[in-house]
Coordinates of C-alpha atoms in Angstrom, one line a residue:
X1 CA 0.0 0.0 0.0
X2 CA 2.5 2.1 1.0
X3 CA 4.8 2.1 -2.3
X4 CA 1.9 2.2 -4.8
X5 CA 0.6 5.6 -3.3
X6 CA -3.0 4.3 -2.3
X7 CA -2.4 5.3 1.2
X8 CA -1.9 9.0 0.1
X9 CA -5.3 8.6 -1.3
X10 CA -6.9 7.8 1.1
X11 CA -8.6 10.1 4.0
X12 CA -7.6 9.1 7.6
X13 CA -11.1 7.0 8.1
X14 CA -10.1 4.7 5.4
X15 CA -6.5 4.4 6.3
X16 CA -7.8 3.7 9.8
X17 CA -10.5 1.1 8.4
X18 CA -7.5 -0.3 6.3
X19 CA -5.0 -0.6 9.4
X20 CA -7.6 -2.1 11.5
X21 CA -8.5 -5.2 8.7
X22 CA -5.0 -5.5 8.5
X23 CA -4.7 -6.1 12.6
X24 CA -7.4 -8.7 12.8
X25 CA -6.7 -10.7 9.9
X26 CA -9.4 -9.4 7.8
X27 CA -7.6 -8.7 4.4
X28 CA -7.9 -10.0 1.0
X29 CA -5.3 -12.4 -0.6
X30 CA -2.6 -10.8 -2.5
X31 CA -3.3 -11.1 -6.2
X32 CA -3.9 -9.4 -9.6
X33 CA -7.2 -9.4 -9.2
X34 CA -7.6 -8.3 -5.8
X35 CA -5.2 -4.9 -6.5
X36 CA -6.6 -4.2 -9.6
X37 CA -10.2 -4.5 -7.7
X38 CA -9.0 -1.9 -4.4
X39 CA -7.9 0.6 -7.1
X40 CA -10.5 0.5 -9.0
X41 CA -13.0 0.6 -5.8
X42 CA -10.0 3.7 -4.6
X43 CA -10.9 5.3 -7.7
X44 CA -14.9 4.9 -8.1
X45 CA -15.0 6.8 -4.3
X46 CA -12.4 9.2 -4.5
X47 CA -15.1 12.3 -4.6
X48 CA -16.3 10.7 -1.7
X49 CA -13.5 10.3 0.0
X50 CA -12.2 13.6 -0.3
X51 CA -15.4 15.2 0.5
X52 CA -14.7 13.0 3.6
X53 CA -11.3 14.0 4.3
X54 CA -12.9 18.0 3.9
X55 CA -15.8 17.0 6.8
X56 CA -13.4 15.7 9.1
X57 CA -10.9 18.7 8.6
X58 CA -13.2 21.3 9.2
X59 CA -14.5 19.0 12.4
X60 CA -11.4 19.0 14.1
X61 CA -11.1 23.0 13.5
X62 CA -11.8 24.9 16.5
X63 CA -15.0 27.3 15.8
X64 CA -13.8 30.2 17.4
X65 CA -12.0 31.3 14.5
X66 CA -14.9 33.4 12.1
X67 CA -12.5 31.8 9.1
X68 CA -13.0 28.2 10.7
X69 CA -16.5 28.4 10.1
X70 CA -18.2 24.8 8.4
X71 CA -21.0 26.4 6.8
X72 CA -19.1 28.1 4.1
X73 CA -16.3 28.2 2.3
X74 CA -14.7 31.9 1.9
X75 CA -12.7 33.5 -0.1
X76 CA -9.1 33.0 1.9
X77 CA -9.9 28.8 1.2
X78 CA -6.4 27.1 0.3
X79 CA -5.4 24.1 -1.4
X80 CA -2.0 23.3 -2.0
X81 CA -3.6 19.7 -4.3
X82 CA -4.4 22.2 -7.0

């Protein structure tokens, strides 16, 4: 996971979900079929995931910043993906 990038792609719930499958035993056998099938599934919810990943940003941000505020987006927003 780690060399083929997916874990960069991921938001922190599904690196968590990922970690935790991994503890108990609970992961897929390695093969073609089975990598080609978590990329693809990786790739089919990556709007979702980073919608996700935005959620949980703006959860953890304290509100007592007027800029922190999770109803809007202003204009000072900042991406460094784009």
């Amino acid at each position: 996971m780690q060399r083929s990038g997916m874990l960069s792609l991921m938001d922190a719930q599904a690196r968590d979900t990922w970690y935790r499958s991994l503890e108990y035993d609970n992961f897929p056998e390695i093969s073609e079929a089975n990598i080609l099938s978590t990329f693809e599934q990786l790739h089919q919810n990556k709007d979702e995931v980073f919608k996700r990943g935005v959620i949980n940003v703006f959860r953890e941000l304290s509100w007592n910043y007027k800029t922190n505020s999770p109803c809007k987006f202003g204009s000072k927003s900042l991406s460094t993906i784009w």
